[in-house]
Amino acid sequence: MNITIFGSGYVGLVTGACLADVGNHVVCVDVDAAKIERLNRGEVPIHEPGLDDLISRNAAKGRLQFTTDAESAVRHGLFQMIAVGTPPDEDGSADLRYVLTVAETIGKYMDEYKIVMTKSTVPVGTADKVRARVAEALSARGASLEFDTVSNPEFLKEGAAIEDFMKPDRVVVGTDNPRTAELLKALYDPFTRNRDRMIVMDVRSSELTKYAANALLATKISFMNELANLAERMGADIEKVRQGIGSDPRIGYSFIYPGAGYGGSCFPKDVQALERSARECGYQASVLQAVEETNRRQKQVLFRKVASHFGDGLRGKVLAVWGLAFKPNTDDMREAPSRELMESLWQAGARVQAYDPVAMQETQRIYGERKDLKLCESGEAALVGADALVICTEWKEFRSPDFSRIKASLSQPVIFDGRNLYDPILMGGFGFTYFGIGRGQPLPV
């Protein structure tokens, strides 16, 4: 099949590479000429395990192309996938300007039947706006062409996106046209051959499904962090509690790990957008508001623990920070807890020696050269001369380090573990002063 994807960011690149890998001819179009030049040179602008090889292999075989030529791209594909960004507006609502600009472009250049698909995470009712914008562009040029608009949200986890696309647990399609549903079934059949995972529904339900999924996962995280804060005040260990409740199959173990708050491009933005949509409908989404507020406070917990421990002030102190990306296996630092921590430390006069396996370049891009930030080539290098170690991201290489070496490198044997990677009793045996999340060490009120 011929497929056009607007947007060569995270969703667009993963979707395009995976669809090309099963034999489709995919054209990815983007207005960013520099990004397209990089992609055509074989340089992938994001970190996602396996994506570089997938793109290079399919580009070499001619099944995956990158261009800035929107006109030729529109004429190429039966499927016109919209995968551009929907950044949060000042009021928290999703900014749809890029989505609707693409819709207008499709209407301007299409010359035969097209299926216009929104893969971007968009508020309920966006497909109606897309349909109207395509129709307006067609009318402006006096054309009368048939097209369908479809909601087809993505459910890709950063760090495991290729596996998620190739072996999906569900493919959600929102359409009111049975013929379109059959065409989508044919498109996704290579990925769902062992059993049908396509769930067809009306367009608005499909749009809400994406927001509902992310909001529910964010709710689980914030609820667990709320319990962690309560456990600290009660002298309980949240990790034992997690095991106790996770063993209940009605609850399960996914997304009940306490920590320093959630980040990334999806959960913060989508919770805010859904809460804003609720307000526009005249409904107060109290749970969503609490989820967002709990996460905002949780991102301050690590800094508060550090500041509480060094009661004489942080000016002149050096903190080693392990992990900068918002989660492992990505270089994405959007809304990352590490940013909140480092910026608070700098404001208090402390210096940071940081290490992340893949997010160093992104950190450099965000913060540039700073006297109070040293980016180190290894976790061990970040420790040298630091007054304490702070863990923000649960990369595998941090799970079983040489604790004797850590203790020897730090000027004080103190660890603030924002992901509960280590056992407090073991840390005590090594002579560390150890602070986890929800492990019976309350912050002062």
PDB file of C-alpha atoms in Angstrom, residues 140-374:
ATOM      1  CA  ALA A 140     -11.756  26.610  -2.416  1.00  0.00           C
ATOM      2  CA  ARG A 141     -10.374  24.967  -5.539  1.00  0.00           C
ATOM      3  CA  GLY A 142     -13.810  23.926  -6.837  1.00  0.00           C
ATOM      4  CA  ALA A 143     -13.081  20.213  -6.427  1.00  0.00           C
ATOM      5  CA  SER A 144     -15.524  17.516  -5.366  1.00  0.00           C
ATOM      6  CA  LEU A 145     -13.601  14.469  -4.197  1.00  0.00           C
ATOM      7  CA  GLU A 146     -14.548  11.743  -1.760  1.00  0.00           C
ATOM      8  CA  PHE A 147     -12.518  11.238   1.420  1.00  0.00           C
ATOM      9  CA  ASP A 148     -12.930   9.705   4.851  1.00  0.00           C
ATOM     10  CA  THR A 149     -11.559  10.887   8.182  1.00  0.00           C
ATOM     11  CA  VAL A 150     -10.424   8.293  10.680  1.00  0.00           C
ATOM     12  CA  SER A 151      -9.137   8.365  14.242  1.00  0.00           C
ATOM     13  CA  ASN A 152      -6.290   5.883  14.689  1.00  0.00           C
ATOM     14  CA  PRO A 153      -4.442   6.778  17.912  1.00  0.00           C
ATOM     15  CA  GLU A 154      -1.005   5.347  18.636  1.00  0.00           C
ATOM     16  CA  PHE A 155      -0.178   3.431  21.811  1.00  0.00           C
ATOM     17  CA  LEU A 156       3.612   3.384  21.631  1.00  0.00           C
ATOM     18  CA  LYS A 157       5.831   3.362  24.704  1.00  0.00           C
ATOM     19  CA  GLU A 158       9.090   5.260  24.302  1.00  0.00           C
ATOM     20  CA  GLY A 159      11.905   2.752  24.560  1.00  0.00           C
ATOM     21  CA  ALA A 160       9.722  -0.111  23.304  1.00  0.00           C
ATOM     22  CA  ALA A 161       7.888   1.524  20.417  1.00  0.00           C
ATOM     23  CA  ILE A 162       8.928  -0.875  17.650  1.00  0.00           C
ATOM     24  CA  GLU A 163       7.840  -3.909  19.654  1.00  0.00           C
ATOM     25  CA  ASP A 164       4.560  -2.147  20.470  1.00  0.00           C
ATOM     26  CA  PHE A 165       3.878  -1.425  16.795  1.00  0.00           C
ATOM     27  CA  MET A 166       4.955  -4.796  15.451  1.00  0.00           C
ATOM     28  CA  LYS A 167       3.077  -6.755  18.138  1.00  0.00           C
ATOM     29  CA  PRO A 168       0.230  -4.490  19.250  1.00  0.00           C
ATOM     30  CA  ASP A 169      -2.086  -5.415  22.081  1.00  0.00           C
ATOM     31  CA  ARG A 170      -4.804  -3.471  20.253  1.00  0.00           C
ATOM     32  CA  VAL A 171      -5.330  -1.332  17.161  1.00  0.00           C
ATOM     33  CA  VAL A 172      -8.033   1.253  17.775  1.00  0.00           C
ATOM     34  CA  VAL A 173      -9.838   2.601  14.716  1.00  0.00           C
ATOM     35  CA  GLY A 174     -12.535   5.236  14.823  1.00  0.00           C
ATOM     36  CA  THR A 175     -14.657   5.352  11.685  1.00  0.00           C
ATOM     37  CA  ASP A 176     -18.317   5.400  10.664  1.00  0.00           C
ATOM     38  CA  ASN A 177     -17.645   3.823   7.261  1.00  0.00           C
ATOM     39  CA  PRO A 178     -17.516  -0.021   7.101  1.00  0.00           C
ATOM     40  CA  ARG A 179     -15.531   0.118   3.842  1.00  0.00           C
ATOM     41  CA  THR A 180     -12.867   2.260   5.505  1.00  0.00           C
ATOM     42  CA  ALA A 181     -12.718  -0.157   8.412  1.00  0.00           C
ATOM     43  CA  GLU A 182     -11.966  -3.000   5.996  1.00  0.00           C
ATOM     44  CA  LEU A 183      -9.178  -1.004   4.352  1.00  0.00           C
ATOM     45  CA  LEU A 184      -7.651  -0.308   7.778  1.00  0.00           C
ATOM     46  CA  LYS A 185      -7.930  -3.986   8.623  1.00  0.00           C
ATOM     47  CA  ALA A 186      -5.934  -4.815   5.505  1.00  0.00           C
ATOM     48  CA  LEU A 187      -3.331  -2.195   6.421  1.00  0.00           C
ATOM     49  CA  TYR A 188      -2.775  -3.615   9.902  1.00  0.00           C
ATOM     50  CA  ASP A 189      -3.276  -7.286   9.081  1.00  0.00           C
ATOM     51  CA  PRO A 190       0.512  -8.008   8.906  1.00  0.00           C
ATOM     52  CA  PHE A 191       0.772  -6.999  12.570  1.00  0.00           C
ATOM     53  CA  THR A 192      -2.306  -8.859  13.847  1.00  0.00           C
ATOM     54  CA  ARG A 193      -2.175 -12.162  11.963  1.00  0.00           C
ATOM     55  CA  ASN A 194      -2.271 -14.498  14.972  1.00  0.00           C
ATOM     56  CA  ARG A 195      -5.521 -12.928  16.190  1.00  0.00           C
ATOM     57  CA  ASP A 196      -7.639  -9.908  15.357  1.00  0.00           C
ATOM     58  CA  ARG A 197      -6.633  -7.054  17.632  1.00  0.00           C
ATOM     59  CA  MET A 198      -8.472  -4.312  15.764  1.00  0.00           C
ATOM     60  CA  ILE A 199     -11.186  -2.560  17.760  1.00  0.00           C
ATOM     61  CA  VAL A 200     -13.490  -0.506  15.542  1.00  0.00           C
ATOM     62  CA  MET A 201     -15.630   2.205  17.136  1.00  0.00           C
ATOM     63  CA  ASP A 202     -17.058   5.613  16.386  1.00  0.00           C
ATOM     64  CA  VAL A 203     -14.583   8.429  15.850  1.00  0.00           C
ATOM     65  CA  ARG A 204     -15.214  10.342  19.075  1.00  0.00           C
ATOM     66  CA  SER A 205     -14.899   7.222  21.229  1.00  0.00           C
ATOM     67  CA  SER A 206     -11.579   6.465  19.535  1.00  0.00           C
ATOM     68  CA  GLU A 207     -10.281   9.945  20.257  1.00  0.00           C
ATOM     69  CA  LEU A 208     -11.302   9.667  23.920  1.00  0.00           C
ATOM     70  CA  THR A 209      -9.775   6.177  24.224  1.00  0.00           C
ATOM     71  CA  LYS A 210      -6.255   7.540  23.767  1.00  0.00           C
ATOM     72  CA  TYR A 211      -6.684  10.256  26.375  1.00  0.00           C
ATOM     73  CA  ALA A 212      -8.424   7.843  28.744  1.00  0.00           C
ATOM     74  CA  ALA A 213      -5.587   5.311  28.516  1.00  0.00           C
ATOM     75  CA  ASN A 214      -2.845   7.827  29.283  1.00  0.00           C
ATOM     76  CA  ALA A 215      -4.857   9.541  32.000  1.00  0.00           C
ATOM     77  CA  LEU A 216      -5.550   6.233  33.741  1.00  0.00           C
ATOM     78  CA  LEU A 217      -1.878   5.225  33.664  1.00  0.00           C
ATOM     79  CA  ALA A 218      -0.892   8.639  35.013  1.00  0.00           C
ATOM     80  CA  THR A 219      -3.507   8.209  37.723  1.00  0.00           C
ATOM     81  CA  LYS A 220      -1.952   4.910  38.819  1.00  0.00           C
ATOM     82  CA  ILE A 221       1.460   6.562  39.083  1.00  0.00           C
ATOM     83  CA  SER A 222       0.199   9.557  41.051  1.00  0.00           C
ATOM     84  CA  PHE A 223      -1.903   7.348  43.337  1.00  0.00           C
ATOM     85  CA  MET A 224       1.133   5.195  44.100  1.00  0.00           C
ATOM     86  CA  ASN A 225       3.234   8.280  44.802  1.00  0.00           C
ATOM     87  CA  GLU A 226       0.502   9.520  47.127  1.00  0.00           C
ATOM     88  CA  LEU A 227       0.646   6.189  48.962  1.00  0.00           C
ATOM     89  CA  ALA A 228       4.457   6.447  49.097  1.00  0.00           C
ATOM     90  CA  ASN A 229       4.254   9.817  50.815  1.00  0.00           C
ATOM     91  CA  LEU A 230       1.741   8.367  53.242  1.00  0.00           C
ATOM     92  CA  ALA A 231       3.973   5.335  53.881  1.00  0.00           C
ATOM     93  CA  GLU A 232       6.849   7.625  54.847  1.00  0.00           C
ATOM     94  CA  ARG A 233       4.718   9.285  57.493  1.00  0.00           C
ATOM     95  CA  MET A 234       3.451   5.959  58.810  1.00  0.00           C
ATOM     96  CA  GLY A 235       6.846   4.244  58.915  1.00  0.00           C
ATOM     97  CA  ALA A 236       5.852   1.705  56.244  1.00  0.00           C
ATOM     98  CA  ASP A 237       7.809   0.527  53.192  1.00  0.00           C
ATOM     99  CA  ILE A 238       5.933   1.287  49.966  1.00  0.00           C
ATOM    100  CA  GLU A 239       7.882  -1.399  48.088  1.00  0.00           C
ATOM    101  CA  LYS A 240       6.387  -4.064  50.352  1.00  0.00           C
ATOM    102  CA  VAL A 241       2.973  -2.477  49.863  1.00  0.00           C
ATOM    103  CA  ARG A 242       3.494  -2.493  46.086  1.00  0.00           C
ATOM    104  CA  GLN A 243       4.157  -6.220  46.126  1.00  0.00           C
ATOM    105  CA  GLY A 244       1.137  -6.808  48.325  1.00  0.00           C
ATOM    106  CA  ILE A 245      -1.315  -4.964  46.091  1.00  0.00           C
ATOM    107  CA  GLY A 246       0.301  -5.865  42.761  1.00  0.00           C
ATOM    108  CA  SER A 247      -0.291  -9.553  43.396  1.00  0.00           C
ATOM    109  CA  ASP A 248      -4.021  -8.859  43.147  1.00  0.00           C
ATOM    110  CA  PRO A 249      -4.857  -9.575  39.470  1.00  0.00           C
ATOM    111  CA  ARG A 250      -7.454  -6.793  39.535  1.00  0.00           C
ATOM    112  CA  ILE A 251      -4.613  -4.332  40.167  1.00  0.00           C
ATOM    113  CA  GLY A 252      -1.462  -5.879  38.661  1.00  0.00           C
ATOM    114  CA  TYR A 253       2.113  -4.617  38.832  1.00  0.00           C
ATOM    115  CA  SER A 254       2.190  -2.240  35.866  1.00  0.00           C
ATOM    116  CA  PHE A 255       2.532   1.475  36.619  1.00  0.00           C
ATOM    117  CA  ILE A 256       2.483   1.100  40.413  1.00  0.00           C
ATOM    118  CA  TYR A 257       6.162   1.898  40.957  1.00  0.00           C
ATOM    119  CA  PRO A 258       6.616   4.931  43.213  1.00  0.00           C
ATOM    120  CA  GLY A 259       9.183   7.484  42.160  1.00  0.00           C
ATOM    121  CA  ALA A 260       9.999  11.090  41.426  1.00  0.00           C
ATOM    122  CA  GLY A 261       6.946  11.748  39.257  1.00  0.00           C
ATOM    123  CA  TYR A 262       6.052  11.059  35.647  1.00  0.00           C
ATOM    124  CA  GLY A 263       7.316  13.052  32.680  1.00  0.00           C
ATOM    125  CA  GLY A 264       7.671  12.720  28.925  1.00  0.00           C
ATOM    126  CA  SER A 265       5.684  14.036  26.011  1.00  0.00           C
ATOM    127  CA  CYS A 266       2.419  12.204  26.716  1.00  0.00           C
ATOM    128  CA  PHE A 267       1.190  11.905  30.290  1.00  0.00           C
ATOM    129  CA  PRO A 268       1.654  15.534  31.428  1.00  0.00           C
ATOM    130  CA  LYS A 269       0.268  16.976  28.211  1.00  0.00           C
ATOM    131  CA  ASP A 270      -2.627  14.543  27.873  1.00  0.00           C
ATOM    132  CA  VAL A 271      -3.831  14.823  31.477  1.00  0.00           C
ATOM    133  CA  GLN A 272      -3.851  18.614  31.128  1.00  0.00           C
ATOM    134  CA  ALA A 273      -5.638  18.486  27.770  1.00  0.00           C
ATOM    135  CA  LEU A 274      -8.311  16.075  28.986  1.00  0.00           C
ATOM    136  CA  GLU A 275      -8.915  18.173  32.101  1.00  0.00           C
ATOM    137  CA  ARG A 276      -9.205  21.249  29.888  1.00  0.00           C
ATOM    138  CA  SER A 277     -11.647  19.442  27.585  1.00  0.00           C
ATOM    139  CA  ALA A 278     -13.731  18.529  30.628  1.00  0.00           C
ATOM    140  CA  ARG A 279     -13.914  22.187  31.650  1.00  0.00           C
ATOM    141  CA  GLU A 280     -15.038  23.125  28.150  1.00  0.00           C
ATOM    142  CA  CYS A 281     -17.880  20.626  28.581  1.00  0.00           C
ATOM    143  CA  GLY A 282     -18.856  22.249  31.874  1.00  0.00           C
ATOM    144  CA  TYR A 283     -17.514  19.361  33.967  1.00  0.00           C
ATOM    145  CA  GLN A 284     -14.973  19.550  36.786  1.00  0.00           C
ATOM    146  CA  ALA A 285     -12.643  16.544  36.453  1.00  0.00           C
ATOM    147  CA  SER A 286     -11.511  16.478  40.088  1.00  0.00           C
ATOM    148  CA  VAL A 287      -9.528  13.248  39.790  1.00  0.00           C
ATOM    149  CA  LEU A 288      -7.544  14.552  36.808  1.00  0.00           C
ATOM    150  CA  GLN A 289      -6.802  17.780  38.663  1.00  0.00           C
ATOM    151  CA  ALA A 290      -5.552  15.785  41.649  1.00  0.00           C
ATOM    152  CA  VAL A 291      -3.395  13.559  39.414  1.00  0.00           C
ATOM    153  CA  GLU A 292      -1.694  16.588  37.916  1.00  0.00           C
ATOM    154  CA  GLU A 293      -1.224  18.360  41.258  1.00  0.00           C
ATOM    155  CA  THR A 294       0.155  15.206  42.914  1.00  0.00           C
ATOM    156  CA  ASN A 295       2.671  14.799  40.096  1.00  0.00           C
ATOM    157  CA  ARG A 296       3.701  18.443  40.344  1.00  0.00           C
ATOM    158  CA  ARG A 297       4.436  18.001  44.049  1.00  0.00           C
ATOM    159  CA  GLN A 298       6.166  14.660  43.537  1.00  0.00           C
ATOM    160  CA  LYS A 299       8.713  16.207  41.207  1.00  0.00           C
ATOM    161  CA  GLN A 300       9.837  18.365  44.137  1.00  0.00           C
ATOM    162  CA  VAL A 301      10.322  15.448  46.539  1.00  0.00           C
ATOM    163  CA  LEU A 302      13.932  14.641  45.631  1.00  0.00           C
ATOM    164  CA  PHE A 303      15.051  18.241  46.008  1.00  0.00           C
ATOM    165  CA  ARG A 304      13.216  18.547  49.326  1.00  0.00           C
ATOM    166  CA  LYS A 305      14.954  15.413  50.601  1.00  0.00           C
ATOM    167  CA  VAL A 306      18.346  16.767  49.542  1.00  0.00           C
ATOM    168  CA  ALA A 307      17.673  20.191  51.064  1.00  0.00           C
ATOM    169  CA  SER A 308      16.394  18.621  54.290  1.00  0.00           C
ATOM    170  CA  HIS A 309      19.482  16.441  54.669  1.00  0.00           C
ATOM    171  CA  PHE A 310      21.936  19.286  54.080  1.00  0.00           C
ATOM    172  CA  GLY A 311      20.245  21.534  56.592  1.00  0.00           C
ATOM    173  CA  ASP A 312      23.038  24.129  56.515  1.00  0.00           C
ATOM    174  CA  GLY A 313      22.233  25.018  52.914  1.00  0.00           C
ATOM    175  CA  LEU A 314      23.210  23.730  49.495  1.00  0.00           C
ATOM    176  CA  ARG A 315      25.439  26.559  48.309  1.00  0.00           C
ATOM    177  CA  GLY A 316      28.746  25.086  47.223  1.00  0.00           C
ATOM    178  CA  LYS A 317      27.523  21.508  47.448  1.00  0.00           C
ATOM    179  CA  VAL A 318      28.105  19.119  44.515  1.00  0.00           C
ATOM    180  CA  LEU A 319      25.424  16.549  43.634  1.00  0.00           C
ATOM    181  CA  ALA A 320      26.035  13.593  41.330  1.00  0.00           C
ATOM    182  CA  VAL A 321      22.906  12.883  39.268  1.00  0.00           C
ATOM    183  CA  TRP A 322      22.397   9.524  37.572  1.00  0.00           C
ATOM    184  CA  GLY A 323      19.734   9.551  34.872  1.00  0.00           C
ATOM    185  CA  LEU A 324      18.454  12.580  32.958  1.00  0.00           C
ATOM    186  CA  ALA A 325      15.866  11.177  30.527  1.00  0.00           C
ATOM    187  CA  PHE A 326      12.330  10.909  31.870  1.00  0.00           C
ATOM    188  CA  LYS A 327      12.523   7.113  31.565  1.00  0.00           C
ATOM    189  CA  PRO A 328      15.070   4.488  30.423  1.00  0.00           C
ATOM    190  CA  ASN A 329      15.770   3.671  26.747  1.00  0.00           C
ATOM    191  CA  THR A 330      15.056   7.167  25.474  1.00  0.00           C
ATOM    192  CA  ASP A 331      16.796  10.534  25.303  1.00  0.00           C
ATOM    193  CA  ASP A 332      13.512  12.391  25.824  1.00  0.00           C
ATOM    194  CA  MET A 333      13.818  14.957  28.620  1.00  0.00           C
ATOM    195  CA  ARG A 334      10.467  16.657  28.226  1.00  0.00           C
ATOM    196  CA  GLU A 335       8.943  17.177  31.689  1.00  0.00           C
ATOM    197  CA  ALA A 336      11.696  14.939  33.151  1.00  0.00           C
ATOM    198  CA  PRO A 337      12.000  14.911  36.968  1.00  0.00           C
ATOM    199  CA  SER A 338      15.750  15.442  36.558  1.00  0.00           C
ATOM    200  CA  ARG A 339      15.111  18.907  35.150  1.00  0.00           C
ATOM    201  CA  GLU A 340      13.039  19.965  38.138  1.00  0.00           C
ATOM    202  CA  LEU A 341      15.749  18.643  40.458  1.00  0.00           C
ATOM    203  CA  MET A 342      18.710  20.254  38.710  1.00  0.00           C
ATOM    204  CA  GLU A 343      17.028  23.624  38.289  1.00  0.00           C
ATOM    205  CA  SER A 344      16.110  23.674  41.988  1.00  0.00           C
ATOM    206  CA  LEU A 345      19.671  22.706  42.949  1.00  0.00           C
ATOM    207  CA  TRP A 346      21.128  25.471  40.815  1.00  0.00           C
ATOM    208  CA  GLN A 347      18.751  28.004  42.303  1.00  0.00           C
ATOM    209  CA  ALA A 348      19.952  26.927  45.762  1.00  0.00           C
ATOM    210  CA  GLY A 349      23.592  27.428  44.740  1.00  0.00           C
ATOM    211  CA  ALA A 350      24.589  23.780  44.255  1.00  0.00           C
ATOM    212  CA  ARG A 351      26.509  22.292  41.346  1.00  0.00           C
ATOM    213  CA  VAL A 352      25.561  19.154  39.382  1.00  0.00           C
ATOM    214  CA  GLN A 353      27.740  16.408  37.911  1.00  0.00           C
ATOM    215  CA  ALA A 354      25.402  14.409  35.686  1.00  0.00           C
ATOM    216  CA  TYR A 355      25.441  11.238  33.622  1.00  0.00           C
ATOM    217  CA  ASP A 356      22.876   9.527  31.403  1.00  0.00           C
ATOM    218  CA  PRO A 357      23.574   6.695  28.924  1.00  0.00           C
ATOM    219  CA  VAL A 358      21.882   8.453  25.975  1.00  0.00           C
ATOM    220  CA  ALA A 359      20.485  11.872  27.010  1.00  0.00           C
ATOM    221  CA  MET A 360      23.738  13.819  27.355  1.00  0.00           C
ATOM    222  CA  GLN A 361      23.436  15.535  23.985  1.00  0.00           C
ATOM    223  CA  GLU A 362      19.834  16.484  24.712  1.00  0.00           C
ATOM    224  CA  THR A 363      20.872  17.902  28.088  1.00  0.00           C
ATOM    225  CA  GLN A 364      23.563  19.956  26.369  1.00  0.00           C
ATOM    226  CA  ARG A 365      20.987  21.222  23.859  1.00  0.00           C
ATOM    227  CA  ILE A 366      18.580  22.287  26.605  1.00  0.00           C
ATOM    228  CA  TYR A 367      21.003  23.902  29.059  1.00  0.00           C
ATOM    229  CA  GLY A 368      24.072  24.770  27.011  1.00  0.00           C
ATOM    230  CA  GLU A 369      27.306  25.567  28.825  1.00  0.00           C
ATOM    231  CA  ARG A 370      26.879  26.225  32.540  1.00  0.00           C
ATOM    232  CA  LYS A 371      29.496  26.528  35.271  1.00  0.00           C
ATOM    233  CA  ASP A 372      27.188  24.654  37.654  1.00  0.00           C
ATOM    234  CA  LEU A 373      26.630  21.688  35.297  1.00  0.00           C
ATOM    235  CA  LYS A 374      29.259  19.123  34.397  1.00  0.00           C
TER     236      LYS A 374
END
